[in-house]
Amino acid sequence: MEMRMVQAMIREKEKIKILTIVILLGISCFLTYYFHIVLKTAVIFTHFFYIPIILACIWWRRKGLLVAILLAAILIFSQIIFKDGVVNINDYIRAFMFMVIAFVVAALSEKISKGHEETERQKNFSENIITTVPQSLLILDKDLRIKKANLTFYQLFQTRPEKAIGSNLCDLLPDKEGKLKNELTRIVGTENILEGFEILYQSKKLGERVLNIIAKGMTIEEEEEEVILIQDITERKQMEEKLRRFNEELELEVEERTKDLLKEKNYTRHLIESSTDFQLTIDDDGKIMDVNRAFEEFVGKSRGDVIGTSIYDYLPRKDIESFIKEIFEKKKVRNIELSIEVPGKEILYYNLSGTLFTTLDGELGVYISARDMTEVRRQHDELLAKEKQLAHTSRLSTLGEMASAMAHEINQPLSIISMVAEGIFRDIEKDRIDISLLPKDLEDILFSINRIDRIITHMRTFARQPGEWKLIEPEQILNNAFIILSEQFRVHSIIVSRHIEKNLPPIKTDPNQLEQVFINILINADQVLNEKKSQKEQLGESFQKQMVVNIFQEGEDVVFEFADNGYGVPDEIKSRIFEPFFTTKDPGEGTGLGLSIAYSILNQSLDGRIWVEDNKMRGASFKVALPIEKENQKYKNKKEDRKNRGAI
């Protein structure tokens, strides 16, 4: 709307200008007519012609030349028309002067107009800067009265231009002591600058604000003024205060953290120093950087004497170099056994662990911790020896328990020998011996003798200490176990069925120890089945004792399964059934060592596994898994090939 009003005013002014020029041109034409026709003279009052020419050139600049050309033409043609074609030379000069004056005035008008436009542009530019600057900007006279201010100033101080212009700035600001007035007065008419003058101002709308005043004195057209820039730095001050508080809190936290770290460092150092494990750090060249007291005692030197020396001066180079190389490859290594020979003493065994770390200088280092395992190793060796002795004792105990069964097993072939021998003696006494039947009788005697020899030889072998490892067919070990137990199972009326998978690969093991594992499992099953049989008979129920033995391949293992139809193993004791001396029998009826010895033999000596599961007969299934040797993987591959061909 305001723009339209301005444009309408411009159009009205333009119409007035045109009307004025038209009137002046009409007067010029009238004067020409009056002088030529009425006064009958060739002299025209041409000075009046300069008025429309000058006005037209001032208003329209070079376009005003058209008015000069028109009046020059009127002057020349009027002389030609009214003076019979005779034109005075002075008229040409006057016409030329019209053009010259018009051109000069137009040029000056253009220059003045451009200067005015530039001034206006500079003024508008300055006004825009003042208006758009985010700070309060104002100009004061020498008496500190406000001459001009921007919109930000009016918004900050909640005032209007008509009220603010002409008022003293110090009256708007809280300057009871007059410090601001003195500072502003001091720089009036100078080129000095006032900076960093802060003052508190209570705004009705914004509350308490912190204002920063910057002022510069200046002189424009001999008039002393000041440019004032007022910055609202409340948010900055608040942030500075928050930052100050944060820094204080951070300093306190850093101080507390430093104390904690120092305490933690001292505590860690105390733990390291009091540790019985020797600990040290070395650089990537093997030079010792630090050690604890345990290492000092180990090498018999002080910490100061050890630092800077090579680790290879105290520990075996070959083993330690390999250990450090592995740490650099894996960054962390644990539980590496190291044996150290000390002259005049027994061999020491240490368990080493190491970690790669970065020093404060950015260099790589290695932390090494070593635990003395000599006593543990000695106790472990003693325990293994005792376990072997216990296993041997268990085998002898097993033989003792089965003495009556073995006696019956040997007595049968002895009876056959006795019967055949007695028959031969009777025939000899009665002189009725048949020589043709003698080879058959001797063959029966020899067969029985061989059977007795096989039983006795196997019992002697079973009673020995563990032997060497060798490849053996899985079924053969099972057969060896039943050489000892088959008669006992027959006497106890236990039906045994075997299911052996074909083409099983041989396994590499200690047959003697594995046989003991099987015998312990079978004796345990025999005892459970006898107990259940007695319980059923007391209740007047019938019960057939059964044992199923399966041998099959599962993955890379050969698995032996011994399943019975006894009581089974409750879930709550499955995890404890292989513990030493654990038994569910009444006191005096079992030692609880049979399954424990089997577990120990498999895990520590035979690299095997044993576990217990429930079976379909509601009894227990003890499973023993032994790994197939790598060189026997061909059996596994052949087996898979047969399966694949069968599938096709």
C-alpha positions as MATLAB code, in Angstrom:
seq = 'MEMRMVQAMIREKEKIKILTIVILLGISCFLTYYFHIVLKTAVIFTHFFYIPIILACIWWRRKGLLVAILLAAILIFSQIIFKDGVVNINDYIRAFMFMVIAFVVAALSEKISKGHEETERQKNFSENIITTVPQSLLILDKDLRIKKANLTFYQLFQTRPEKAIGSNLCDLLPDKEGKLKNELTRIVGTENILEGFEILYQSKKLGERVLNIIAKGMTIEEEEEEVILIQDITERKQMEEKLRRFNEELELEVEERTKDLLKEKNYTRHLIESSTDFQLTIDDDGKIMDVNRAFEEFVGKSRGDVIGTSIYDYLPRKDIESFIKEIFEKKKVRNIELSIEVPGKEILYYNLSGTLFTTLDGELGVYISARDMTEVRRQHDELLAKEKQLAHTSRLSTLGEMASAMAHEINQPLSIISMVAEGIFRDIEKDRIDISLLPKDLEDILFSINRIDRIITHMRTFARQPGEWKLIEPEQILNNAFIILSEQFRVHSIIVSRHIEKNLPPIKTDPNQLEQVFINILINADQVLNEKKSQKEQLGESFQKQMVVNIFQEGEDVVFEFADNGYGVPDEIKSRIFEPFFTTKDPGEGTGLGLSIAYSILNQSLDGRIWVEDNKMRGASFKVALPIEKENQKYKNKKEDRKNRGAI';
ca = [
       0.000    0.000    0.000;
       2.776    2.410    0.961;
       4.625    1.605   -2.271;
       1.524    2.393   -4.324;
       1.115    5.749   -2.597;
       4.726    6.638   -3.349;
       4.303    5.651   -6.993;
       1.095    7.736   -7.226;
       2.903   10.772   -5.791;
       5.708   10.330   -8.339;
       3.170   10.220  -11.169;
       1.470   13.406   -9.874;
       4.806   15.237   -9.723;
       5.601   14.105  -13.268;
       2.280   15.452  -14.527;
       2.957   18.824  -12.860;
       6.397   18.975  -14.513;
       4.958   18.225  -17.941;
       2.163   20.782  -17.439;
       4.697   23.411  -16.366;
       6.872   22.831  -19.462;
       3.821   22.911  -21.727;
       2.731   26.253  -20.211;
       6.240   27.679  -20.571;
       6.422   26.471  -24.185;
       3.035   28.091  -24.830;
       4.315   31.361  -23.375;
       7.417   31.089  -25.575;
       5.245   30.629  -28.682;
       3.050   33.558  -27.639;
       6.092   35.808  -27.173;
       7.361   34.817  -30.625;
       3.974   35.665  -32.165;
       3.695   38.890  -30.168;
       7.080   40.223  -31.197;
       6.770   39.260  -34.879;
       3.096   40.082  -35.563;
       2.064   42.643  -33.010;
       5.285   44.589  -32.532;
       6.478   43.966  -36.105;
      10.048   43.430  -34.967;
      12.540   40.691  -35.647;
      13.967   40.931  -32.157;
      12.407   38.342  -29.862;
      12.734   38.203  -26.077;
      14.551   34.836  -26.171;
      15.833   35.040  -22.594;
      12.537   33.570  -21.497;
      13.244   30.484  -23.652;
      16.022   29.475  -21.267;
      13.537   28.866  -18.468;
      11.762   25.801  -20.009;
      15.097   24.582  -21.459;
      16.858   24.675  -18.076;
      13.886   23.206  -16.202;
      13.464   20.374  -18.762;
      17.178   19.499  -18.637;
      17.158   19.613  -14.822;
      14.087   17.401  -14.595;
      14.697   14.976  -17.475;
      18.416   15.535  -18.088;
      19.328   14.686  -21.693;
      15.704   14.187  -22.613;
      15.338   17.918  -21.908;
      17.399   18.587  -25.085;
      14.160   17.986  -26.992;
      12.728   21.182  -25.487;
      15.862   23.114  -26.529;
      15.624   21.694  -30.060;
      11.913   22.602  -30.224;
      12.484   26.216  -29.109;
      15.502   26.582  -31.459;
      13.323   25.346  -34.319;
      10.533   27.773  -33.353;
      13.069   30.640  -33.326;
      14.547   29.798  -36.760;
      11.271   28.970  -38.511;
       9.525   32.063  -37.111;
      12.234   34.225  -38.680;
      11.838   32.389  -41.979;
       8.042   32.602  -41.966;
       7.557   36.154  -40.685;
      10.683   37.832  -42.205;
      10.418   36.571  -45.752;
      13.067   33.882  -45.400;
      15.718   36.215  -44.028;
      17.344   34.809  -40.932;
      19.581   36.947  -38.772;
      22.916   35.352  -37.863;
      22.191   36.223  -34.235;
      19.176   33.885  -34.317;
      21.433   30.982  -35.272;
      23.753   31.927  -32.455;
      20.795   32.046  -30.038;
      19.553   28.636  -31.299;
      23.039   27.220  -30.837;
      23.193   28.691  -27.345;
      19.888   26.977  -26.577;
      21.549   23.651  -27.432;
      24.754   24.419  -25.538;
      22.929   25.565  -22.426;
      20.617   22.526  -22.608;
      23.560   20.132  -22.976;
      25.522   21.732  -20.126;
      22.515   21.786  -17.814;
      21.637   18.158  -18.732;
      25.212   17.037  -18.085;
      25.357   18.870  -14.770;
      21.947   17.511  -13.846;
      23.055   13.965  -14.601;
      26.201   14.409  -12.525;
      24.285   15.955   -9.673;
      21.675   13.202   -9.918;
      24.331   10.477   -9.849;
      25.982   12.100   -6.874;
      22.643   12.361   -5.168;
      21.870    8.713   -5.959;
      25.277    7.617   -4.650;
      24.739    9.657   -1.527;
      21.297    8.164   -1.153;
      22.686    4.691   -1.745;
      25.397    5.205    0.846;
      22.791    6.576    3.198;
      20.515    3.588    2.595;
      23.473    1.242    2.982;
      24.408    2.854    6.276;
      20.786    2.793    7.376;
      20.566   -0.906    6.486;
      23.722   -1.662    8.462;
      22.418    0.250   11.437;
      19.012   -1.402   11.122;
      20.213   -4.991   10.660;
      23.138   -5.063   13.093;
      22.189   -7.399   15.995;
      23.601   -5.011   18.613;
      22.115   -1.723   19.708;
      23.760    0.981   17.575;
      23.222    4.708   18.122;
      24.834    8.077   17.465;
      25.191   10.708   20.202;
      25.963   14.390   19.946;
      28.580   16.101   22.099;
      26.041   16.413   24.933;
      25.440   12.645   24.827;
      21.934   13.115   23.418;
      20.682   10.440   21.057;
      20.608   11.566   17.419;
      19.928    8.223   15.764;
      19.385    4.621   16.866;
      18.537    1.271   15.292;
      15.589   -1.036   15.891;
      17.550   -3.312   18.267;
      18.097   -0.353   20.592;
      14.373    0.435   20.758;
      13.523   -3.237   21.373;
      16.107   -3.650   24.118;
      15.137   -0.480   26.001;
      11.391   -0.795   25.294;
      11.111    2.753   23.940;
      10.025    4.599   20.780;
      12.056    6.862   18.437;
      10.037    9.988   19.253;
      10.738    9.461   22.930;
      14.364    8.366   22.631;
      15.684   10.838   20.051;
      17.069   13.883   21.853;
      17.192   12.201   25.257;
      20.434   11.665   27.158;
      21.754    8.104   26.977;
      22.925    8.216   30.581;
      19.319    8.850   31.659;
      18.282    5.512   30.104;
      21.079    3.528   31.717;
      21.689    3.024   35.449;
      24.665    5.345   35.880;
      24.207    6.657   39.404;
      27.924    7.123   40.007;
      28.394    8.854   36.644;
      31.187    6.539   35.472;
      29.617    5.981   32.047;
      28.965    9.707   31.573;
      32.578   10.537   32.447;
      33.957    7.934   30.044;
      31.706    9.025   27.161;
      32.430   12.715   27.767;
      36.152   11.985   27.788;
      36.213   10.655   24.213;
      33.853   13.227   22.627;
      35.617   14.992   19.722;
      38.557   12.543   19.827;
      39.434    9.358   18.001;
      39.624    7.438   21.272;
      37.702    4.226   21.879;
      35.917    3.029   24.989;
      35.852   -0.769   25.294;
      34.793   -3.358   27.848;
      32.521   -1.084   29.884;
      29.947   -3.428   31.430;
      26.773   -2.331   33.145;
      23.714   -4.082   34.604;
      20.375   -3.071   33.124;
      16.975   -4.128   34.456;
      14.661   -4.720   31.482;
      10.914   -4.823   32.131;
      10.460   -7.559   29.563;
      13.763   -9.455   29.652;
      14.727   -9.018   33.296;
      18.289   -8.262   34.379;
      20.668   -7.979   31.437;
      24.417   -7.471   31.249;
      25.332   -4.804   28.683;
      28.769   -4.226   27.183;
      29.287   -0.683   25.852;
      31.747    0.184   23.079;
      32.071    3.851   22.076;
      34.195    5.793   19.582;
      34.497    9.529   19.301;
      34.430   11.227   15.861;
      34.033   14.610   14.185;
      31.800   14.913   11.096;
      31.556   18.321    9.363;
      32.990   19.985   12.460;
      30.287   18.400   14.582;
      31.468   16.282   17.492;
      29.654   12.960   17.782;
      29.995    9.495   19.268;
      29.083    6.108   17.846;
      27.820    3.789   20.586;
      27.536    0.011   20.278;
      25.642   -1.685   23.096;
      25.965   -5.486   23.223;
      23.672   -7.673   25.283;
      26.192  -10.167   26.689;
      23.876  -11.766   29.234;
      23.931  -15.191   27.543;
      27.684  -14.971   27.128;
      28.108  -14.105   30.793;
      25.817  -16.954   31.760;
      27.837  -19.337   29.603;
      31.055  -17.971   31.090;
      29.647  -18.539   34.561;
      28.582  -22.058   33.646;
      31.997  -22.659   32.117;
      33.677  -21.303   35.248;
      31.596  -23.572   37.464;
      32.205  -26.484   35.125;
      35.955  -25.812   35.235;
      35.845  -25.680   39.021;
      33.888  -28.927   39.152;
      36.220  -30.446   36.573;
      39.270  -29.369   38.553;
      37.768  -30.910   41.686;
      36.902  -34.075   39.795;
      40.393  -34.223   38.266;
      41.884  -33.697   41.696;
      39.714  -36.448   43.187;
      40.404  -38.720   40.231;
      44.126  -38.043   40.535;
      43.964  -38.993   44.201;
      42.010  -42.139   43.328;
      44.462  -43.027   40.566;
      47.391  -42.432   42.875;
      45.712  -44.548   45.546;
      44.905  -47.202   42.947;
      48.465  -47.055   41.637;
      49.861  -47.496   45.138;
      47.383  -50.291   45.814;
      48.243  -52.007   42.526;
      51.936  -51.633   43.260;
      51.336  -53.095   46.714;
      49.533  -56.078   45.184;
      52.304  -56.573   42.638;
      55.009  -56.309   45.271;
      53.224  -58.654   47.670;
      52.453  -61.231   44.969;
      54.310  -64.531   45.177;
      54.298  -64.656   41.356;
      57.277  -62.889   39.857;
      56.207  -60.116   37.476;
      58.195  -57.935   35.118;
      57.871  -55.690   32.080;
      60.301  -55.650   29.168;
      60.672  -53.586   26.004;
      60.634  -55.026   22.486;
      64.397  -55.689   22.728;
      64.045  -57.815   25.854;
      65.433  -55.158   28.209;
      63.835  -55.248   31.662;
      61.797  -52.112   32.448;
      60.454  -53.013   35.897;
      60.182  -56.001   38.259;
      58.488  -56.874   41.531;
      59.951  -58.175   44.776;
      59.294  -61.820   43.859;
      61.519  -61.487   40.780;
      64.226  -59.846   42.901;
      64.139  -62.873   45.200;
      64.131  -65.228   42.211;
      67.306  -63.771   40.657;
      68.907  -62.706   43.945;
      69.396  -59.091   42.809;
      67.827  -55.743   43.654;
      65.359  -53.962   41.412;
      67.882  -51.259   40.509;
      70.468  -53.853   39.448;
      67.983  -55.749   37.282;
      66.344  -52.852   35.389;
      68.057  -52.290   32.039;
      69.535  -55.775   31.849;
      68.373  -58.470   29.427;
      65.702  -60.957   30.414;
      67.810  -63.652   28.778;
      70.378  -63.226   31.551;
      67.926  -64.901   33.942;
      65.571  -67.078   31.871;
      66.216  -69.641   29.079;
      66.692  -67.689   25.831;
      65.144  -70.252   23.494;
      61.933  -70.708   25.479;
      61.530  -67.005   26.330;
      62.169  -65.868   22.733;
      59.462  -68.251   21.534;
      57.139  -67.051   24.318;
      57.678  -63.342   23.512;
      57.227  -63.973   19.780;
      53.870  -65.628   20.488;
      52.818  -62.634   22.618;
      53.597  -60.211   19.768;
      51.558  -62.403   17.411;
      48.532  -62.994   19.678;
      48.817  -59.931   22.000;
      47.948  -62.167   24.962;
      49.260  -65.614   25.952;
      48.318  -67.635   29.025;
      49.463  -70.774   30.847;
      52.719  -71.576   29.063;
      54.823  -74.044   31.050;
      58.514  -73.263   31.442;
      61.125  -75.449   33.124;
      64.222  -73.786   34.595;
      67.302  -75.725   35.606;
      68.984  -74.258   38.679;
      72.493  -75.618   39.377;
      72.523  -77.746   42.504;
      68.724  -77.787   42.787;
      65.760  -79.611   41.307;
      64.185  -78.422   38.060;
      61.766  -75.547   38.686;
      58.471  -75.384   36.804;
      56.752  -72.058   36.106;
      53.429  -71.184   34.492;
      53.917  -68.090   32.297;
      51.355  -65.572   31.036;
      52.068  -62.461   29.009;
      50.330  -59.418   27.562;
      51.354  -56.824   24.990;
      50.959  -53.179   26.062;
      51.892  -49.673   24.920;
      54.071  -47.441   27.093;
      53.397  -43.743   27.739;
      55.984  -42.989   25.045;
      54.027  -45.025   22.501;
      56.517  -47.899   22.503;
      55.476  -51.551   22.664;
      56.248  -53.515   25.804;
      55.539  -56.962   27.243;
      54.156  -57.724   30.700;
      55.151  -61.173   31.993;
      53.761  -62.985   35.019;
      55.179  -66.322   36.199;
      53.784  -68.605   38.883;
      55.968  -71.210   40.567;
      54.278  -74.535   39.811;
      57.100  -76.756   41.093;
      55.241  -77.900   44.204;
      51.967  -78.233   42.280;
      53.774  -80.264   39.639;
      55.313  -82.494   42.321;
      51.944  -83.019   43.987;
      50.352  -83.669   40.598;
      52.954  -86.305   39.783;
      52.396  -87.889   43.196;
      48.641  -87.839   42.609;
      49.048  -89.505   39.220;
      51.251  -92.154   40.781;
      48.683  -92.732   43.516;
      45.883  -92.874   40.958;
      47.825  -95.452   38.973;
      48.444  -97.408   42.160;
      44.772  -97.074   43.054;
      43.777  -98.293   39.606;
      46.159 -101.226   39.963;
      44.773 -101.980   43.403;
      41.288 -101.739   41.949;
      42.216 -104.306   39.310;
      43.552 -106.650   41.977;
      40.420 -106.021   44.045;
      38.306 -106.842   41.017;
      40.185 -110.091   40.565;
      39.618 -110.893   44.239;
      35.894 -110.171   43.962;
      35.666 -112.477   40.934;
      37.821 -115.252   42.417;
      34.917 -117.665   42.861;
      33.637 -116.986   39.354;
      37.131 -117.437   37.936;
      37.570 -120.646   39.935;
      34.341 -121.938   38.404;
      35.536 -120.799   34.964;
      38.810 -122.753   35.408;
      37.132 -125.688   37.142;
      35.041 -126.540   34.067;
      38.011 -127.329   31.744;
      39.770 -129.051   34.696;
      36.739 -131.328   35.094;
      36.904 -132.198   31.425;
      40.629 -133.013   31.722;
      39.981 -135.123   34.825;
      37.142 -137.064   33.225;
      39.075 -137.801   30.033;
      42.224 -138.774   31.965;
      40.296 -141.089   34.313;
      38.611 -142.755   31.349;
      41.962 -143.404   29.692;
      43.404 -144.865   32.950;
      40.419 -147.216   33.366;
      40.736 -148.411   29.804;
      44.450 -149.045   30.328;
      43.804 -150.970   33.555;
      41.193 -153.154   31.895;
      43.355 -153.486   28.812;
      40.579 -152.284   26.585;
      42.030 -149.038   25.354;
      41.059 -148.029   21.830;
      44.053 -146.367   20.204;
      41.831 -144.800   17.532;
      39.947 -142.775   20.186;
      43.075 -141.609   21.966;
      43.824 -138.570   19.667;
      40.318 -137.245   20.227;
      40.676 -137.562   24.008;
      44.071 -135.893   23.952;
      42.654 -133.099   21.770;
      39.923 -132.437   24.371;
      42.551 -132.342   27.100;
      44.738 -129.933   25.099;
      41.754 -127.656   24.322;
      40.858 -127.431   28.012;
      44.487 -126.762   28.950;
      44.653 -123.928   26.375;
      41.422 -122.472   27.758;
      42.859 -122.483   31.285;
      46.106 -120.968   30.022;
      44.206 -118.191   28.182;
      42.231 -117.332   31.326;
      45.270 -117.310   33.597;
      47.392 -115.366   31.081;
      44.677 -112.726   30.683;
      44.285 -112.443   34.453;
      48.049 -111.960   34.830;
      48.004 -109.310   32.082;
      45.027 -107.530   33.656;
      46.778 -107.434   37.033;
      49.865 -105.677   35.629;
      50.565 -101.933   35.621;
      49.428  -99.985   32.512;
      51.264 -101.037   29.378;
      52.072  -99.397   26.071;
      49.613  -97.891   23.620;
      48.824  -99.840   20.481;
      46.235 -100.138   17.740;
      43.525 -102.619   18.634;
      40.102 -103.549   17.340;
      37.307 -102.134   19.553;
      35.540 -105.505   19.781;
      38.694 -107.240   21.040;
      38.861 -105.059   24.157;
      35.229 -105.852   24.899;
      35.917 -109.582   24.446;
      38.848 -109.374   26.856;
      36.600 -107.817   29.495;
      34.025 -110.589   29.093;
      36.727 -113.286   29.423;
      36.830 -112.288   33.079;
      33.140 -111.443   33.572;
      31.175 -113.779   31.288;
      30.956 -116.567   33.889;
      29.895 -114.095   36.589;
      27.153 -112.702   34.335;
      26.023 -116.253   33.505;
      25.860 -117.239   37.172;
      23.883 -114.048   37.964;
      21.460 -114.780   35.071;
      22.179 -111.527   33.215;
      21.245 -111.646   29.536;
      23.898 -109.812   27.545;
      23.306 -108.755   23.945;
      25.904 -107.104   21.751;
      25.429 -104.813   18.734;
      28.698 -103.987   17.004;
      28.812 -101.788   13.944;
      30.693 -103.251   10.987;
      34.006 -101.933    9.658;
      34.882  -99.974   12.768;
      38.358  -98.408   12.645;
      40.930  -99.600   15.179;
      41.706  -97.265   18.042;
      45.083  -96.463   19.548;
      44.945  -96.878   23.299;
      46.265  -98.759   26.325;
      44.113 -101.931   26.155;
      44.841 -102.854   29.759;
      43.543  -99.543   31.172;
      40.543  -99.412   28.830;
      39.606 -102.963   29.826;
      39.654 -101.899   33.465;
      37.243  -99.049   32.585;
      34.858 -101.539   30.957;
      35.120 -104.005   33.861;
      34.369 -101.258   36.405;
      31.277 -100.219   34.403;
      30.115 -103.837   33.987;
      30.652 -104.688   37.678;
      28.687 -101.566   38.639;
      25.843 -102.677   36.341;
      25.984 -106.222   37.778;
      25.622 -104.873   41.318;
      22.708 -102.594   40.388;
      20.870 -105.376   38.542;
      21.332 -107.828   41.447;
      20.014 -105.212   43.873;
      16.956 -104.539   41.720;
      16.367 -108.286   41.289;
      16.352 -108.792   45.066;
      13.977 -105.884   45.545;
      11.563 -107.217   42.918;
      11.610 -110.730   44.454;
      10.753 -109.283   47.863;
       7.716 -107.660   46.249;
       6.777 -110.917   44.549;
       7.495 -109.574   41.098;
       9.546 -111.151   38.343;
      12.502 -109.332   36.815;
      14.877 -110.328   34.013;
      18.279 -108.662   34.260;
      19.478 -107.357   30.885;
      22.628 -105.714   29.574;
      22.983 -104.283   26.042;
      26.438 -103.402   24.719;
      26.719 -101.243   21.579;
      29.855 -100.201   19.703;
      29.487  -97.628   16.934;
      31.245  -94.715   15.282;
      30.015  -91.174   15.984;
      31.860  -88.392   14.185;
      35.560  -88.792   14.908;
      35.001  -91.045   17.939;
      34.340  -94.730   18.554;
      31.620  -94.962   21.211;
      31.075  -97.907   23.592;
      27.617  -97.944   25.189;
      26.759 -100.113   28.215;
      22.993 -100.024   28.833;
      21.179 -101.878   31.634;
      17.579 -102.081   32.824;
      18.418 -101.190   36.408;
      17.303  -98.122   38.356;
      18.836  -95.478   36.112;
      20.635  -92.387   37.424;
      18.543  -89.479   38.819;
      19.295  -86.076   37.274;
      20.361  -84.599   40.609;
      23.304  -87.010   40.956;
      24.427  -87.308   37.319;
      26.962  -84.533   37.820;
      28.390  -86.264   40.942;
      28.355  -89.911   39.938;
      32.012  -89.847   38.839;
      33.257  -88.139   42.019;
      35.628  -90.173   44.224;
      33.898  -92.070   47.076;
      30.427  -91.086   45.854;
      28.034  -94.018   46.186;
      24.314  -94.607   46.599;
      24.870  -97.987   48.299;
      24.536  -98.612   52.006;
      27.656  -98.192   54.171;
      30.047 -101.123   53.783;
      28.575 -102.203   50.434;
      30.648 -100.018   48.110;
      33.682  -97.738   48.058;
      32.455  -95.325   45.380;
      35.764  -95.611   43.508;
      34.869  -97.798   40.511;
      33.315  -95.125   38.285;
      35.701  -92.467   39.633;
      38.708  -94.574   38.569;
      37.110  -95.141   35.161;
      36.585  -91.390   34.766;
      40.173  -90.636   35.840;
      41.677  -93.217   33.459;
      39.699  -91.913   30.489;
      40.328  -88.192   31.080;
      43.934  -88.273   32.231;
      45.419  -91.318   30.509;
      43.372  -92.278   27.452;
      42.194  -88.876   26.104;
      38.628  -90.149   26.217;
      35.262  -89.180   27.653;
      32.613  -90.896   29.783;
      29.079  -89.792   30.586;
      25.765  -91.290   31.665;
      22.313  -91.042   30.072;
      18.862  -92.545   30.561;
      17.772  -95.305   28.164;
      14.571  -96.848   26.837;
      14.813  -99.713   29.354;
      14.483  -97.121   32.168;
      17.990  -97.915   33.245;
      21.346  -96.210   32.834;
      23.542  -96.017   29.748;
      27.216  -95.377   30.350;
      28.963  -94.173   27.202;
      32.701  -94.145   26.592;
      34.073  -92.202   23.598;
      37.634  -92.582   22.303;
      39.042  -90.553   19.392;
      39.980  -92.159   16.096;
      43.653  -91.702   15.281;
      44.364  -89.255   12.433;
      46.075  -91.970   10.405;
      42.858  -93.995   10.728;
      40.621  -91.334    9.213;
      40.563  -93.485    6.043;
      38.161  -95.807    7.886;
      35.807  -92.939    8.455;
      36.075  -91.819    4.837;
      35.463  -95.368    3.536;
      32.453  -95.654    5.792;
      30.993  -92.405    4.483;
      31.651  -93.567    0.903;
      29.704  -96.788    1.566;
      26.821  -94.774    3.010;
      26.796  -92.484    0.013;
      26.815  -95.431   -2.422;
      24.004  -97.034   -0.462;
      21.990  -93.821   -0.682;
      22.351  -93.828   -4.465;
];
